[in-house]
């Protein structure tokens, strides 16, 4: 019975996604939903940015093992990321009327910076999307009681998400996010209510967690522990700002005001609601301590679904798996779309600048299918946990793309030479430390990369300019803002040229 309900839910979701696809008429509709979304939809789609496999399975499992200190990256870092990105994108980038973050790097610096940062952004999505696909495989394995293997479930899940995303793009993502946000919140709250009744109430669970030290947030007064703690926080908070899915969701809004309001509301709801799966998972350790202690040792990601299957009625199981599928599908569709659009716009289109809008739309869809195949191969062969896959995803963008983005927005003297020094220096430092020292490094390698990137930007911009020096008549920063003031053309049409 549960399997049939899940199958029906998947069919309805695909149907809604394909119905939304009828609104896609050009590349702009596909990439940013025609910049037409109202506040409730923007809020829902920003919430869905993070509320996926790692929030339901990864964060909850990590909390049960390591407490609040173990989840500093998510939800604490990820929520702050959405707020900071919302402020930056709505105030400084929304008016540029661009499709991708790569477009900003090209306008602010040059084509070389655009391609390098685009490759960084696309590469960062590999682990992130693979985590969602891995979670879909886990769901199918559990719901079918092992009849569908996790590998087969990953393939099936990837095909389902790819179907509606390929046709509907951001319109399908946004409308499904709105529907699935309601389903996931309602389903998980209902499970939390049932579980609290089996443990003696929420107060009992919270008191038990506090007594076990699970609510201790800050690390002990040890410099190395604090550096690791801050490294995890900063990696997620800053490394995920130069991300296309966050950018797409914010800039798909109808206005800059809605973009800002939706990002703050979505981030706030996400931060509060992520504690619901944490509460449910920790309750399992009180309901059946022996069984769930064993599961924690074998595969902590199974704690939550096992609790629901063995200790809740069928209606609750249907709601739970509907909620989880909603969260994962919302997250995976957008994170498949984002790198595909970025690669098509900022790498492929550069080789074919006169490409028509209709052809470009099919190029984006082709990139989407290709990236989905690469992600699926990676997910099938990765042994990392869902939480680790997501946490590691943003090291590359933190080291290679964050500083050029922030400096390009806020610092007029930031130059192409500085951006290249920041990108190459940050990536080289991070990769070298990661390869030579790894986890033995007293400072997380990605933080070293961030520091070198900031130094590279400052030195490269302040020293005599040998690369990409702007002419006195049209400095790069001023040229970018003149573009923003006069930008009225549609995607696929040649831009207006300004002297």
XYZ file of C-alpha atoms in Angstrom:
499
model
C 0.000 0.000 0.000
C 2.802 2.419 0.896
C 4.540 1.679 -2.406
C 1.405 2.525 -4.391
C 0.978 5.811 -2.568
C 4.594 6.736 -3.281
C 4.208 5.810 -6.959
C 1.038 7.924 -7.206
C 2.790 10.868 -5.565
C 5.664 10.643 -8.034
C 3.264 10.575 -10.991
C 1.413 13.645 -9.706
C 4.703 15.501 -9.160
C 5.914 14.736 -12.676
C 2.516 15.802 -14.041
C 2.686 19.168 -12.250
C 6.235 19.682 -13.481
C 5.296 18.926 -17.084
C 2.247 21.200 -16.832
C 4.523 24.016 -15.682
C 6.716 23.314 -18.707
C 3.999 24.745 -20.966
C 5.020 28.206 -19.695
C 8.571 27.836 -21.016
C 8.900 29.730 -24.300
C 12.514 30.909 -24.262
C 15.844 30.552 -22.470
C 14.980 33.188 -19.875
C 11.817 31.300 -18.886
C 13.848 28.096 -18.585
C 16.705 29.608 -16.556
C 15.019 32.142 -14.239
C 11.256 31.567 -14.746
C 10.980 34.784 -16.737
C 11.761 36.749 -13.537
C 8.059 36.633 -12.701
C 7.690 34.781 -9.375
C 5.624 36.271 -6.509
C 6.759 36.374 -2.857
C 5.158 33.090 -1.663
C 6.761 31.110 -4.506
C 10.162 32.788 -4.052
C 10.007 32.017 -0.314
C 9.171 28.376 -1.019
C 11.883 27.954 -3.619
C 14.529 29.599 -1.387
C 13.466 27.269 1.453
C 13.837 24.319 -0.931
C 17.390 25.407 -1.802
C 18.656 23.570 1.265
C 15.741 21.453 2.462
C 16.689 18.225 0.732
C 18.447 14.970 1.505
C 21.027 16.467 3.848
C 18.413 18.326 5.931
C 16.182 15.278 6.399
C 18.740 12.452 6.600
C 22.214 13.966 6.850
C 21.688 16.749 9.393
C 19.399 14.673 11.604
C 21.834 11.726 11.662
C 24.801 14.014 12.376
C 22.898 15.702 15.227
C 22.116 12.344 16.869
C 25.830 11.445 16.765
C 27.569 14.786 17.347
C 24.966 17.193 18.714
C 24.446 20.828 17.691
C 28.182 21.411 17.310
C 28.248 18.845 14.514
C 25.626 20.689 12.451
C 27.201 24.157 12.534
C 27.572 24.039 8.733
C 23.933 23.199 8.175
C 21.508 24.704 9.208
C 23.497 27.526 10.863
C 25.908 28.280 8.022
C 23.467 27.523 5.210
C 20.738 29.804 6.618
C 23.169 32.716 6.924
C 24.285 32.005 3.356
C 20.747 32.511 2.029
C 20.351 35.814 3.886
C 23.737 37.204 2.792
C 23.187 36.029 -0.794
C 19.705 37.546 -0.815
C 21.073 40.946 0.216
C 23.968 40.842 -2.290
C 21.958 39.515 -5.228
C 18.831 41.636 -4.742
C 20.720 44.890 -4.129
C 23.577 44.561 -6.611
C 22.918 41.851 -9.207
C 19.145 41.758 -9.734
C 19.155 44.964 -11.814
C 21.771 43.538 -14.197
C 19.087 41.261 -15.687
C 21.546 38.405 -16.226
C 21.018 34.632 -16.413
C 23.955 33.356 -14.388
C 26.679 34.362 -11.966
C 29.141 33.613 -14.754
C 27.640 36.541 -16.681
C 28.616 38.813 -13.793
C 32.211 37.555 -13.785
C 32.433 38.245 -17.530
C 30.939 41.749 -17.280
C 33.010 42.693 -14.253
C 36.282 41.063 -15.322
C 36.723 39.129 -18.587
C 36.013 35.886 -20.422
C 38.876 34.002 -18.747
C 37.578 34.739 -15.238
C 34.084 33.799 -16.407
C 35.170 30.347 -17.606
C 37.374 29.542 -14.597
C 34.766 30.511 -12.001
C 32.041 28.740 -13.996
C 34.059 25.513 -13.928
C 34.475 25.942 -10.140
C 30.732 26.448 -9.692
C 29.777 23.501 -11.903
C 32.305 21.207 -10.181
C 30.925 22.110 -6.748
C 27.516 20.711 -7.723
C 28.831 17.217 -8.373
C 28.754 16.111 -4.722
C 25.701 18.209 -3.891
C 23.440 16.722 -6.583
C 24.905 13.243 -6.037
C 23.776 13.457 -2.395
C 20.182 14.039 -3.529
C 20.324 11.149 -6.005
C 21.822 8.907 -3.321
C 18.959 9.806 -0.986
C 16.368 8.966 -3.655
C 17.989 5.550 -3.997
C 17.775 5.100 -0.222
C 14.053 5.966 -0.240
C 13.204 3.492 -3.014
C 15.228 0.784 -1.257
C 13.353 1.304 2.029
C 9.859 1.717 0.567
C 10.153 -1.460 -1.525
C 11.658 -3.370 1.424
C 14.813 -4.061 -0.538
C 13.099 -5.183 -3.764
C 14.622 -2.166 -5.524
C 18.327 -1.880 -4.745
C 19.818 1.478 -3.801
C 21.684 1.612 -7.129
C 18.518 0.931 -9.132
C 16.671 3.464 -6.990
C 19.290 6.115 -7.800
C 18.834 5.506 -11.524
C 15.037 5.604 -11.219
C 15.115 8.781 -9.119
C 17.485 10.521 -11.529
C 15.235 9.699 -14.497
C 12.109 11.008 -12.723
C 13.689 14.320 -11.710
C 15.357 14.735 -15.090
C 12.043 14.256 -16.928
C 10.211 17.315 -15.622
C 13.298 19.491 -15.117
C 14.462 19.028 -18.721
C 11.164 20.302 -20.092
C 10.078 22.840 -17.473
C 13.322 24.322 -16.164
C 12.935 26.915 -13.427
C 9.155 27.167 -13.884
C 8.754 23.465 -13.014
C 11.244 23.793 -10.151
C 9.484 26.825 -8.640
C 5.914 25.511 -8.878
C 6.886 22.099 -7.513
C 8.871 23.765 -4.726
C 5.719 25.619 -3.676
C 3.595 22.440 -3.645
C 6.283 20.265 -2.102
C 7.141 22.754 0.649
C 3.571 22.403 1.962
C 3.704 18.598 1.729
C 7.105 18.253 3.388
C 6.319 20.650 6.259
C 2.913 19.115 6.924
C 4.184 15.539 6.754
C 7.184 16.048 9.032
C 5.186 18.024 11.613
C 2.632 15.199 11.747
C 5.423 12.632 12.298
C 6.939 14.815 15.028
C 3.542 14.964 16.773
C 3.150 11.157 16.656
C 6.711 10.525 17.832
C 6.475 13.004 20.706
C 3.481 11.049 21.983
C 5.595 7.884 22.124
C 8.403 9.554 24.105
C 6.398 11.399 26.745
C 6.303 14.738 24.937
C 8.714 17.157 23.289
C 9.951 18.401 26.669
C 11.174 14.904 27.580
C 13.122 14.570 24.320
C 14.718 18.034 24.649
C 15.675 17.419 28.293
C 17.235 14.071 27.406
C 19.216 15.671 24.559
C 20.428 18.446 26.869
C 21.516 15.952 29.548
C 23.412 13.983 26.888
C 25.277 17.131 25.806
C 23.645 17.200 22.377
C 22.568 20.840 22.737
C 26.108 22.115 23.367
C 26.845 24.297 20.370
C 30.292 25.786 20.890
C 33.432 23.616 20.999
C 35.716 23.360 24.069
C 38.309 26.152 24.626
C 40.844 24.588 22.290
C 42.208 26.724 19.396
C 42.301 23.789 16.981
C 38.721 22.791 17.822
C 37.582 26.374 17.235
C 39.391 26.597 13.897
C 37.679 23.383 12.714
C 34.325 24.644 14.009
C 34.644 28.004 12.232
C 35.971 26.298 9.111
C 32.816 24.199 8.775
C 30.607 27.258 9.391
C 32.433 29.540 6.947
C 32.672 26.896 4.211
C 28.902 26.529 4.018
C 28.040 30.166 4.780
C 30.394 31.815 2.276
C 31.322 28.983 -0.090
C 27.716 28.471 -1.129
C 27.057 32.151 -1.928
C 28.613 31.966 -5.434
C 26.125 29.241 -6.389
C 23.842 29.325 -9.396
C 20.847 27.668 -7.704
C 20.802 30.330 -4.965
C 21.238 33.052 -7.596
C 18.473 31.621 -9.818
C 15.987 31.372 -6.992
C 16.571 34.918 -5.753
C 16.661 36.565 -9.184
C 13.584 34.689 -10.455
C 11.515 37.080 -8.322
C 9.217 39.655 -9.868
C 11.117 42.542 -8.249
C 14.250 43.232 -6.207
C 12.075 43.830 -3.116
C 10.456 40.397 -3.485
C 13.891 38.850 -4.075
C 15.171 40.233 -0.761
C 12.016 39.423 1.231
C 11.777 35.901 -0.197
C 15.399 35.090 0.618
C 15.114 36.272 4.237
C 11.772 34.528 4.795
C 12.912 31.304 3.118
C 16.151 31.229 5.133
C 14.325 31.864 8.422
C 11.730 29.145 7.791
C 14.466 26.722 6.760
C 16.541 27.381 9.892
C 13.578 26.795 12.217
C 12.151 23.806 10.370
C 15.411 21.846 10.112
C 15.111 21.142 13.850
C 11.994 19.017 13.158
C 13.853 16.058 11.530
C 16.554 16.434 14.223
C 13.857 16.078 16.884
C 12.318 13.044 15.157
C 15.664 11.271 14.728
C 16.734 11.879 18.331
C 13.357 10.615 19.561
C 14.217 7.259 17.991
C 17.026 6.768 20.512
C 14.446 7.008 23.306
C 11.813 4.789 21.689
C 14.103 1.810 20.982
C 17.619 2.544 22.317
C 19.148 -0.858 21.509
C 18.058 -1.066 17.880
C 18.843 2.554 17.023
C 22.227 2.477 18.749
C 23.103 -0.400 16.444
C 21.841 1.550 13.418
C 23.956 4.554 14.410
C 27.040 2.377 14.177
C 26.082 0.775 10.841
C 24.350 3.579 8.896
C 23.004 6.570 10.826
C 21.063 7.740 7.742
C 18.652 4.813 8.275
C 17.572 5.985 11.764
C 14.777 8.283 10.603
C 13.136 6.059 7.938
C 13.422 2.954 10.157
C 11.690 4.755 13.008
C 8.801 5.751 10.751
C 8.392 2.292 9.213
C 8.450 0.402 12.493
C 6.760 2.766 14.937
C 4.122 4.764 13.037
C 0.812 3.874 11.287
C 0.461 3.653 7.488
C -0.974 7.184 7.176
C 2.076 8.606 8.912
C 4.398 6.542 6.683
C 2.682 7.861 3.561
C 2.997 11.443 4.798
C 6.622 10.964 5.806
C 7.835 9.457 2.556
C 5.754 11.962 0.590
C 7.408 14.743 2.590
C 10.903 13.333 2.109
C 10.405 12.793 -1.615
C 9.075 16.353 -1.868
C 12.142 17.772 -0.183
C 14.641 15.719 -2.166
C 12.975 16.197 -5.547
C 12.706 19.969 -5.018
C 16.363 20.172 -4.116
C 17.675 17.822 -6.784
C 15.762 19.401 -9.668
C 17.116 22.874 -8.953
C 20.647 21.657 -8.320
C 20.602 19.774 -11.615
C 19.309 22.821 -13.461
C 21.774 25.352 -12.016
C 25.134 23.947 -13.222
C 23.638 22.962 -16.565
C 22.388 26.486 -17.275
C 25.700 27.927 -16.075
C 27.797 25.676 -18.306
C 25.592 26.342 -21.344
C 25.556 30.119 -20.855
C 29.140 30.744 -19.765
C 31.148 28.059 -21.543
C 29.264 26.700 -24.570
C 27.674 29.974 -25.666
C 31.064 31.704 -25.635
C 32.087 29.535 -28.611
C 28.828 30.270 -30.464
C 28.007 33.925 -29.648
C 25.414 34.246 -32.440
C 23.371 31.257 -31.298
C 19.604 31.864 -31.506
C 17.372 31.669 -28.455
C 15.576 28.467 -29.497
C 18.839 26.649 -30.182
C 20.296 27.905 -26.915
C 17.283 26.533 -25.034
C 18.010 23.051 -26.418
C 21.705 23.423 -25.598
C 20.733 24.050 -21.950
C 18.539 20.961 -21.985
C 21.354 18.907 -23.511
C 23.761 20.095 -20.808
C 21.162 19.132 -18.196
C 20.964 15.543 -19.482
C 24.761 15.273 -19.720
C 25.347 16.599 -16.204
C 22.689 14.247 -14.804
C 24.569 11.301 -16.300
C 27.876 12.403 -14.754
C 26.237 12.935 -11.354
C 24.585 9.525 -11.462
C 27.921 7.796 -12.164
C 29.503 9.719 -9.269
C 26.643 8.858 -6.879
C 26.771 5.164 -7.787
C 30.493 4.999 -7.000
C 30.757 7.277 -3.953
C 30.987 5.873 -0.413
C 30.688 9.242 1.361
C 27.694 10.017 3.582
C 25.008 12.416 2.345
C 26.038 15.073 4.892
C 29.734 14.824 3.944
C 29.001 15.018 0.226
C 27.108 18.265 0.736
C 29.597 19.733 3.216
C 32.525 19.074 0.840
C 30.744 20.526 -2.187
C 31.437 24.167 -1.370
C 35.168 24.061 -0.682
C 35.982 24.712 -4.349
C 33.742 27.800 -4.624
C 34.954 29.157 -1.281
C 38.580 28.976 -2.449
C 38.080 29.974 -6.079
C 34.911 32.014 -6.655
C 33.794 33.822 -3.477
C 36.426 36.571 -3.258
C 36.127 37.651 -6.942
C 32.343 37.843 -6.519
C 32.367 39.856 -3.292
C 35.192 42.171 -4.383
C 33.585 42.650 -7.788
C 30.379 43.844 -6.136
C 31.772 45.978 -3.310
C 35.271 47.143 -4.323
C 35.657 49.507 -7.271
C 39.390 48.827 -7.585
C 38.945 45.081 -8.025
C 40.537 44.233 -11.378
C 40.789 41.333 -13.789
C 44.387 40.792 -12.671
C 43.221 40.665 -9.055
C 40.408 38.229 -9.914
C 42.791 35.871 -11.708
C 45.284 36.019 -8.820
C 42.458 35.362 -6.342
C 41.041 32.410 -8.279
C 44.305 30.685 -9.187
C 45.940 31.428 -5.825
C 42.973 30.258 -3.773
C 42.464 27.045 -5.731
C 46.180 26.204 -5.799
C 46.588 26.744 -2.044
C 43.495 24.696 -1.197
C 44.397 21.783 -3.510
C 48.035 21.661 -2.366
C 47.144 21.628 1.346
C 44.388 19.083 0.717
C 46.764 16.747 -1.149
C 49.885 17.185 0.970
C 48.447 17.518 4.477
C 44.715 16.701 4.268
C 42.848 16.319 7.545
C 46.112 16.632 9.495
C 46.210 20.343 8.636
C 45.610 22.436 11.804
C 43.684 24.937 9.655
C 41.059 23.590 7.215
C 42.587 23.682 3.690
C 39.635 25.607 2.265
C 40.166 28.411 4.811
C 43.804 28.684 3.738
C 42.572 28.864 0.154
C 40.129 31.639 1.109
C 42.905 33.633 2.785
C 45.257 33.269 -0.190
C 42.412 34.237 -2.528
C 41.779 37.473 -0.566
C 45.497 38.324 -0.596
C 45.649 37.606 -4.333
C 42.715 39.915 -5.036
C 44.221 42.768 -3.004
C 47.730 42.391 -4.408
C 46.611 41.813 -7.995
C 44.318 44.837 -7.961
C 46.686 47.282 -6.218
C 49.901 46.389 -8.044
C 50.597 47.725 -11.579
C 48.087 46.244 -13.991
C 49.503 43.908 -16.636
C 46.415 41.759 -17.249
C 43.008 43.064 -18.282
C 43.758 46.682 -17.382
C 40.565 48.776 -17.875
C 40.880 51.850 -20.065
C 40.581 55.273 -18.385
C 37.403 56.023 -20.338
C 35.529 52.934 -19.216
C 36.671 51.327 -15.958
C 35.255 47.847 -15.512
C 33.178 48.708 -12.444
C 31.581 51.785 -13.991
C 30.936 49.924 -17.241
C 29.109 47.193 -15.383
C 26.776 49.645 -13.676
C 26.099 51.538 -16.907
C 25.042 48.182 -18.330
C 22.691 47.696 -15.377
C 21.111 51.106 -15.842
C 20.351 50.554 -19.510
C 19.784 46.803 -19.625
C 16.424 46.213 -21.270
C 17.074 43.516 -23.874
C 15.759 39.971 -23.626
C 17.877 36.842 -23.517
C 18.667 35.599 -26.993
C 18.606 39.113 -28.509
C 21.796 41.080 -29.102
C 22.523 43.467 -26.196
C 22.412 47.200 -26.607
C 25.853 48.735 -26.874
C 26.770 51.768 -24.840
C 29.742 54.037 -25.489
